[in-house]
Short mmCIF file of N, CA, C and O in Angstrom, two decimals:
data_model
loop_
_atom_site.label_atom_id
_atom_site.label_comp_id
_atom_site.label_asym_id
_atom_site.label_seq_id
_atom_site.Cartn_x
_atom_site.Cartn_y
_atom_site.Cartn_z
N UNK A 8 20.07 -11.05 39.75
CA UNK A 8 20.12 -9.84 40.53
C UNK A 8 19.67 -8.67 39.66
O UNK A 8 20.03 -8.57 38.50
N UNK A 9 18.86 -7.80 40.21
CA UNK A 9 18.33 -6.67 39.48
C UNK A 9 19.02 -5.40 39.92
O UNK A 9 19.36 -5.22 41.08
N UNK A 10 19.18 -4.54 38.98
CA UNK A 10 19.77 -3.24 39.25
C UNK A 10 18.67 -2.20 39.16
O UNK A 10 17.97 -2.11 38.17
N UNK A 11 18.49 -1.42 40.18
CA UNK A 11 17.51 -0.36 40.19
C UNK A 11 18.22 0.97 40.01
O UNK A 11 19.10 1.33 40.78
N UNK A 12 17.82 1.66 38.97
CA UNK A 12 18.43 2.95 38.68
C UNK A 12 17.91 4.00 39.65
O UNK A 12 16.75 4.00 40.04
N UNK A 13 18.79 4.89 40.04
CA UNK A 13 18.40 5.98 40.91
C UNK A 13 17.98 7.22 40.11
O UNK A 13 17.56 8.20 40.68
N UNK A 14 18.09 7.11 38.78
CA UNK A 14 17.68 8.23 37.94
C UNK A 14 16.17 8.30 37.86
O UNK A 14 15.49 7.30 37.89
N UNK A 15 15.68 9.52 37.77
CA UNK A 15 14.25 9.73 37.60
C UNK A 15 13.86 9.32 36.18
O UNK A 15 14.54 9.68 35.23
N UNK A 16 12.80 8.56 36.04
CA UNK A 16 12.39 8.20 34.68
C UNK A 16 11.86 9.42 33.93
O UNK A 16 11.18 10.26 34.50
N UNK A 17 12.23 9.49 32.70
CA UNK A 17 11.77 10.60 31.88
C UNK A 17 10.65 10.07 30.99
O UNK A 17 10.83 9.79 29.82
N UNK A 18 9.47 9.94 31.58
CA UNK A 18 8.35 9.33 30.88
C UNK A 18 7.91 10.14 29.67
O UNK A 18 7.53 9.57 28.65
N UNK A 19 7.97 11.44 29.78
CA UNK A 19 7.55 12.28 28.66
C UNK A 19 8.43 12.02 27.44
O UNK A 19 7.94 11.89 26.32
N UNK A 20 9.72 11.92 27.65
CA UNK A 20 10.64 11.65 26.56
C UNK A 20 10.35 10.28 25.95
O UNK A 20 10.36 10.12 24.73
N UNK A 21 10.07 9.30 26.76
CA UNK A 21 9.77 7.97 26.28
C UNK A 21 8.48 7.97 25.47
O UNK A 21 8.38 7.31 24.44
N UNK A 22 7.49 8.71 25.92
CA UNK A 22 6.21 8.80 25.20
C UNK A 22 6.42 9.49 23.86
O UNK A 22 5.90 9.03 22.83
N UNK A 23 7.19 10.56 23.84
CA UNK A 23 7.46 11.26 22.58
C UNK A 23 8.19 10.35 21.60
O UNK A 23 7.87 10.33 20.40
N UNK A 24 9.15 9.60 22.08
CA UNK A 24 9.90 8.67 21.23
C UNK A 24 8.97 7.57 20.69
O UNK A 24 9.01 7.22 19.52
N UNK A 25 8.11 7.07 21.56
CA UNK A 25 7.13 6.05 21.16
C UNK A 25 6.20 6.60 20.08
O UNK A 25 5.93 5.95 19.08
N UNK A 26 5.72 7.82 20.28
CA UNK A 26 4.81 8.45 19.31
C UNK A 26 5.49 8.66 17.96
O UNK A 26 4.86 8.51 16.91
N UNK A 27 6.78 9.01 17.97
CA UNK A 27 7.53 9.15 16.72
C UNK A 27 7.56 7.84 15.96
O UNK A 27 7.35 7.80 14.75
N UNK A 28 7.82 6.76 16.67
CA UNK A 28 7.87 5.43 16.05
C UNK A 28 6.51 5.06 15.48
O UNK A 28 6.41 4.59 14.35
N UNK A 29 5.46 5.28 16.24
CA UNK A 29 4.10 4.96 15.79
C UNK A 29 3.73 5.79 14.56
O UNK A 29 3.17 5.27 13.59
N UNK A 30 4.05 7.07 14.57
CA UNK A 30 3.76 7.92 13.42
C UNK A 30 4.50 7.47 12.17
O UNK A 30 3.96 7.51 11.07
N UNK A 31 5.73 7.02 12.33
CA UNK A 31 6.50 6.50 11.19
C UNK A 31 5.87 5.22 10.66
O UNK A 31 5.77 5.02 9.45
N UNK A 32 5.43 4.35 11.55
CA UNK A 32 4.76 3.12 11.14
C UNK A 32 3.49 3.45 10.36
O UNK A 32 3.22 2.84 9.32
N UNK A 33 2.71 4.41 10.85
CA UNK A 33 1.48 4.81 10.15
C UNK A 33 1.79 5.37 8.78
O UNK A 33 1.11 5.07 7.80
N UNK A 34 2.83 6.19 8.69
CA UNK A 34 3.23 6.77 7.41
C UNK A 34 3.66 5.67 6.43
O UNK A 34 3.24 5.67 5.27
N UNK A 35 4.48 4.74 6.90
CA UNK A 35 4.93 3.63 6.06
C UNK A 35 3.75 2.77 5.61
O UNK A 35 3.69 2.34 4.46
N UNK A 36 2.81 2.56 6.51
CA UNK A 36 1.63 1.75 6.18
C UNK A 36 0.82 2.41 5.07
O UNK A 36 0.43 1.76 4.11
N UNK A 37 0.61 3.71 5.18
CA UNK A 37 -0.14 4.44 4.16
C UNK A 37 0.59 4.40 2.82
O UNK A 37 -0.03 4.27 1.77
N UNK A 38 1.91 4.55 2.86
CA UNK A 38 2.70 4.53 1.62
C UNK A 38 2.59 3.17 0.92
O UNK A 38 2.55 3.11 -0.30
N UNK A 39 2.56 2.10 1.70
CA UNK A 39 2.58 0.76 1.12
C UNK A 39 1.20 0.17 0.91
O UNK A 39 1.10 -0.96 0.41
N UNK A 40 0.16 0.86 1.25
CA UNK A 40 -1.18 0.31 1.16
C UNK A 40 -2.13 1.23 0.40
O UNK A 40 -3.22 1.53 0.85
N UNK A 41 -1.70 1.62 -0.77
CA UNK A 41 -2.51 2.48 -1.61
C UNK A 41 -3.38 1.64 -2.53
O UNK A 41 -3.13 0.46 -2.75
N UNK A 42 -4.38 2.27 -3.10
CA UNK A 42 -5.24 1.63 -4.09
C UNK A 42 -4.92 2.26 -5.44
O UNK A 42 -4.90 3.49 -5.58
N UNK A 43 -4.65 1.39 -6.43
CA UNK A 43 -4.28 1.89 -7.75
C UNK A 43 -4.53 0.85 -8.83
O UNK A 43 -4.74 -0.33 -8.55
N UNK A 44 -4.51 1.34 -10.05
CA UNK A 44 -4.59 0.49 -11.24
C UNK A 44 -3.24 0.51 -11.94
O UNK A 44 -2.57 1.55 -11.96
N UNK A 45 -2.87 -0.61 -12.51
CA UNK A 45 -1.67 -0.69 -13.33
C UNK A 45 -2.13 -1.06 -14.73
O UNK A 45 -2.97 -1.93 -14.89
N UNK A 46 -1.59 -0.38 -15.72
CA UNK A 46 -1.96 -0.69 -17.10
C UNK A 46 -0.75 -0.67 -17.99
O UNK A 46 0.29 -0.13 -17.66
N UNK A 47 -0.89 -1.30 -19.15
CA UNK A 47 0.13 -1.18 -20.18
C UNK A 47 -0.52 -0.49 -21.37
O UNK A 47 -1.39 0.34 -21.19
N UNK A 48 -0.16 -0.83 -22.57
CA UNK A 48 -0.70 -0.15 -23.73
C UNK A 48 -2.07 -0.68 -24.17
O UNK A 48 -2.65 -0.19 -25.13
N UNK A 49 -2.59 -1.68 -23.49
CA UNK A 49 -3.89 -2.24 -23.84
C UNK A 49 -4.95 -1.72 -22.88
O UNK A 49 -4.66 -0.88 -22.02
N UNK A 50 -6.16 -2.23 -22.99
CA UNK A 50 -7.22 -1.82 -22.06
C UNK A 50 -7.32 -2.77 -20.87
O UNK A 50 -8.27 -2.72 -20.11
N UNK A 51 -6.33 -3.63 -20.71
CA UNK A 51 -6.27 -4.55 -19.56
C UNK A 51 -5.60 -3.85 -18.38
O UNK A 51 -4.58 -3.20 -18.54
N UNK A 52 -6.22 -4.00 -17.21
CA UNK A 52 -5.72 -3.34 -16.01
C UNK A 52 -5.58 -4.36 -14.88
O UNK A 52 -6.25 -5.38 -14.87
N UNK A 53 -4.73 -4.02 -13.93
CA UNK A 53 -4.55 -4.78 -12.69
C UNK A 53 -4.97 -3.86 -11.55
O UNK A 53 -4.54 -2.70 -11.51
N UNK A 54 -5.79 -4.36 -10.65
CA UNK A 54 -6.23 -3.57 -9.50
C UNK A 54 -5.49 -4.02 -8.25
O UNK A 54 -5.46 -5.22 -7.93
N UNK A 55 -4.90 -3.06 -7.56
CA UNK A 55 -4.31 -3.27 -6.24
C UNK A 55 -5.12 -2.41 -5.28
O UNK A 55 -5.19 -1.20 -5.43
N UNK A 56 -5.75 -3.07 -4.31
CA UNK A 56 -6.61 -2.37 -3.36
C UNK A 56 -5.99 -2.42 -1.98
O UNK A 56 -5.72 -3.50 -1.45
N UNK A 57 -5.77 -1.26 -1.40
CA UNK A 57 -5.14 -1.16 -0.08
C UNK A 57 -3.85 -1.96 0.01
O UNK A 57 -3.57 -2.64 1.00
N UNK A 58 -3.06 -1.89 -1.06
CA UNK A 58 -1.77 -2.56 -1.07
C UNK A 58 -1.80 -4.04 -1.38
O UNK A 58 -0.77 -4.69 -1.42
N UNK A 59 -2.98 -4.60 -1.64
CA UNK A 59 -3.12 -6.03 -1.93
C UNK A 59 -3.63 -6.23 -3.35
O UNK A 59 -4.57 -5.58 -3.77
N UNK A 60 -3.01 -7.15 -4.06
CA UNK A 60 -3.45 -7.49 -5.41
C UNK A 60 -4.88 -8.01 -5.34
O UNK A 60 -5.19 -8.90 -4.55
N UNK A 61 -5.76 -7.42 -6.16
CA UNK A 61 -7.15 -7.87 -6.20
C UNK A 61 -7.40 -8.76 -7.41
O UNK A 61 -7.92 -9.86 -7.29
N UNK A 62 -7.06 -8.26 -8.58
CA UNK A 62 -7.32 -9.03 -9.79
C UNK A 62 -7.09 -8.21 -11.04
O UNK A 62 -6.50 -7.13 -11.00
N UNK A 63 -7.60 -8.74 -12.17
CA UNK A 63 -7.38 -8.11 -13.46
C UNK A 63 -8.68 -8.03 -14.24
O UNK A 63 -9.61 -8.79 -13.99
N UNK A 64 -8.69 -7.11 -15.20
CA UNK A 64 -9.86 -6.98 -16.05
C UNK A 64 -9.66 -5.94 -17.12
O UNK A 64 -8.61 -5.32 -17.23
N UNK A 65 -10.69 -5.75 -17.90
CA UNK A 65 -10.66 -4.80 -19.00
C UNK A 65 -11.55 -3.61 -18.64
O UNK A 65 -12.69 -3.78 -18.19
N UNK A 66 -11.02 -2.42 -18.83
CA UNK A 66 -11.77 -1.19 -18.63
C UNK A 66 -11.70 -0.38 -19.91
O UNK A 66 -10.61 -0.17 -20.46
N UNK A 67 -12.84 0.08 -20.38
CA UNK A 67 -12.87 0.87 -21.61
C UNK A 67 -12.66 2.35 -21.34
O UNK A 67 -11.99 3.03 -22.08
N UNK A 68 -13.24 2.84 -20.26
CA UNK A 68 -13.16 4.28 -19.95
C UNK A 68 -12.63 4.49 -18.54
O UNK A 68 -13.22 4.00 -17.58
N UNK A 69 -11.57 5.24 -18.43
CA UNK A 69 -11.03 5.61 -17.13
C UNK A 69 -11.34 7.09 -16.92
O UNK A 69 -11.03 7.92 -17.77
N UNK A 70 -11.97 7.41 -15.81
CA UNK A 70 -12.26 8.81 -15.50
C UNK A 70 -12.07 9.02 -14.01
O UNK A 70 -12.08 8.08 -13.22
N UNK A 71 -11.88 10.28 -13.59
CA UNK A 71 -11.56 10.58 -12.18
C UNK A 71 -12.61 10.12 -11.17
O UNK A 71 -12.28 9.89 -10.02
N UNK A 72 -13.87 10.00 -11.58
CA UNK A 72 -14.92 9.62 -10.63
C UNK A 72 -15.13 8.12 -10.56
O UNK A 72 -16.05 7.66 -9.88
N UNK A 73 -14.28 7.35 -11.20
CA UNK A 73 -14.39 5.90 -11.19
C UNK A 73 -14.14 5.37 -9.78
O UNK A 73 -13.17 5.75 -9.13
N UNK A 74 -15.04 4.53 -9.29
CA UNK A 74 -14.95 4.01 -7.93
C UNK A 74 -14.43 2.58 -7.94
O UNK A 74 -14.67 1.82 -8.88
N UNK A 75 -13.73 2.23 -6.87
CA UNK A 75 -13.15 0.89 -6.74
C UNK A 75 -14.24 -0.17 -6.83
O UNK A 75 -14.05 -1.21 -7.46
N UNK A 76 -15.39 0.08 -6.24
CA UNK A 76 -16.48 -0.90 -6.26
C UNK A 76 -16.92 -1.19 -7.69
O UNK A 76 -17.22 -2.32 -8.04
N UNK A 77 -16.96 -0.15 -8.54
CA UNK A 77 -17.35 -0.33 -9.94
C UNK A 77 -16.29 -1.12 -10.70
O UNK A 77 -16.61 -1.96 -11.54
N UNK A 78 -15.04 -0.85 -10.41
CA UNK A 78 -13.95 -1.57 -11.06
C UNK A 78 -14.00 -3.05 -10.69
O UNK A 78 -13.86 -3.92 -11.56
N UNK A 79 -14.22 -3.33 -9.42
CA UNK A 79 -14.24 -4.72 -8.95
C UNK A 79 -15.34 -5.54 -9.63
O UNK A 79 -15.18 -6.74 -9.84
N UNK A 80 -16.44 -4.90 -9.99
CA UNK A 80 -17.52 -5.60 -10.69
C UNK A 80 -17.08 -6.09 -12.06
O UNK A 80 -17.58 -7.09 -12.56
N UNK A 81 -16.14 -5.37 -12.67
CA UNK A 81 -15.67 -5.70 -14.02
C UNK A 81 -14.47 -6.64 -14.01
O UNK A 81 -14.12 -7.18 -15.06
N UNK A 82 -13.86 -6.83 -12.86
CA UNK A 82 -12.60 -7.58 -12.79
C UNK A 82 -12.79 -9.00 -12.26
O UNK A 82 -13.71 -9.27 -11.51
N UNK A 83 -11.87 -9.84 -12.66
CA UNK A 83 -11.80 -11.20 -12.14
C UNK A 83 -10.85 -11.16 -10.93
O UNK A 83 -9.71 -10.67 -11.05
N UNK A 84 -11.31 -11.65 -9.80
CA UNK A 84 -10.47 -11.67 -8.59
C UNK A 84 -9.54 -12.89 -8.63
O UNK A 84 -9.94 -13.97 -9.06
N UNK A 85 -8.32 -12.68 -8.18
CA UNK A 85 -7.32 -13.74 -8.11
C UNK A 85 -6.66 -13.71 -6.74
O UNK A 85 -6.53 -12.63 -6.15
N UNK A 86 -6.20 -14.84 -6.25
CA UNK A 86 -5.49 -14.82 -4.96
C UNK A 86 -4.11 -14.17 -5.12
O UNK A 86 -3.46 -14.32 -6.15
N UNK A 87 -3.71 -13.44 -4.10
CA UNK A 87 -2.40 -12.82 -4.10
C UNK A 87 -1.37 -13.82 -3.59
O UNK A 87 -1.66 -14.65 -2.74
N UNK A 88 -0.17 -13.75 -4.13
CA UNK A 88 0.93 -14.54 -3.60
C UNK A 88 2.22 -13.73 -3.70
O UNK A 88 2.23 -12.63 -4.27
N UNK A 89 3.26 -14.26 -3.16
CA UNK A 89 4.53 -13.53 -3.10
C UNK A 89 5.06 -13.20 -4.49
O UNK A 89 5.58 -12.10 -4.72
N UNK A 90 4.93 -14.11 -5.43
CA UNK A 90 5.45 -13.90 -6.78
C UNK A 90 4.72 -12.74 -7.45
O UNK A 90 5.35 -11.86 -8.05
N UNK A 91 3.40 -12.73 -7.36
CA UNK A 91 2.62 -11.65 -7.97
C UNK A 91 2.98 -10.31 -7.32
O UNK A 91 3.21 -9.31 -7.99
N UNK A 92 3.04 -10.28 -6.00
CA UNK A 92 3.36 -9.05 -5.27
C UNK A 92 4.74 -8.53 -5.67
O UNK A 92 4.91 -7.34 -5.92
N UNK A 93 5.70 -9.42 -5.77
CA UNK A 93 7.05 -9.04 -6.15
C UNK A 93 7.09 -8.50 -7.59
O UNK A 93 7.71 -7.48 -7.88
N UNK A 94 6.40 -9.18 -8.49
CA UNK A 94 6.34 -8.74 -9.88
C UNK A 94 5.73 -7.35 -9.99
O UNK A 94 6.25 -6.48 -10.68
N UNK A 95 4.62 -7.14 -9.29
CA UNK A 95 3.95 -5.83 -9.34
C UNK A 95 4.83 -4.72 -8.77
O UNK A 95 4.92 -3.64 -9.35
N UNK A 96 5.48 -4.98 -7.66
CA UNK A 96 6.36 -3.97 -7.05
C UNK A 96 7.50 -3.60 -8.00
O UNK A 96 7.84 -2.43 -8.14
N UNK A 97 8.09 -4.60 -8.65
CA UNK A 97 9.17 -4.34 -9.60
C UNK A 97 8.66 -3.55 -10.81
O UNK A 97 9.32 -2.63 -11.29
N UNK A 98 7.49 -3.93 -11.30
CA UNK A 98 6.92 -3.24 -12.46
C UNK A 98 6.63 -1.78 -12.14
O UNK A 98 6.93 -0.88 -12.93
N UNK A 99 6.08 -1.52 -10.96
CA UNK A 99 5.76 -0.15 -10.55
C UNK A 99 7.03 0.70 -10.47
O UNK A 99 7.04 1.86 -10.86
N UNK A 100 8.11 0.13 -9.96
CA UNK A 100 9.37 0.87 -9.87
C UNK A 100 9.92 1.21 -11.25
O UNK A 100 10.45 2.29 -11.46
N UNK A 101 9.77 0.28 -12.19
CA UNK A 101 10.30 0.49 -13.54
C UNK A 101 9.38 1.36 -14.40
O UNK A 101 9.84 2.05 -15.30
N UNK A 102 8.07 1.31 -14.15
CA UNK A 102 7.09 2.00 -14.99
C UNK A 102 6.08 2.79 -14.15
O UNK A 102 4.87 2.53 -14.22
N UNK A 103 6.52 3.78 -13.40
CA UNK A 103 5.57 4.53 -12.55
C UNK A 103 4.54 5.30 -13.38
O UNK A 103 3.47 5.62 -12.88
N UNK A 104 4.84 5.53 -14.63
CA UNK A 104 3.88 6.24 -15.49
C UNK A 104 2.65 5.40 -15.82
O UNK A 104 1.64 5.93 -16.29
N UNK A 105 2.71 4.10 -15.58
CA UNK A 105 1.60 3.19 -15.85
C UNK A 105 0.73 2.92 -14.61
O UNK A 105 -0.04 1.98 -14.60
N UNK A 106 0.90 3.72 -13.57
CA UNK A 106 0.15 3.55 -12.34
C UNK A 106 -0.86 4.70 -12.21
O UNK A 106 -0.50 5.86 -12.35
N UNK A 107 -2.11 4.33 -11.95
CA UNK A 107 -3.17 5.32 -11.75
C UNK A 107 -3.66 5.16 -10.31
O UNK A 107 -4.27 4.14 -9.98
N UNK A 108 -3.37 6.14 -9.46
CA UNK A 108 -3.79 6.06 -8.06
C UNK A 108 -5.24 6.48 -7.95
O UNK A 108 -5.68 7.45 -8.55
N UNK A 109 -5.99 5.71 -7.19
CA UNK A 109 -7.42 5.98 -7.02
C UNK A 109 -7.69 6.62 -5.67
O UNK A 109 -6.99 6.46 -4.73
#
């Protein structure tokens, strides 16, 4: 048996609520899908592109105009897995000073 409400639907309120949820999802997506390099005290770097582990390599010179495409040419690509992703996330939390956002 179905119950039909006699209340007028407030579609505008529902749309606004829906838009809030979508905007939060977009914000969270952008936060979690950045492109960056991780480094330690050596010239070895790890590239994360759009939130996904790409690979590792050696870079001699880091400068602001460095493009992801140029970095990828120098790096060895590796498949991402849960262990690598977890390790990188933990490392970033402990050592945010070693992250270079591109």
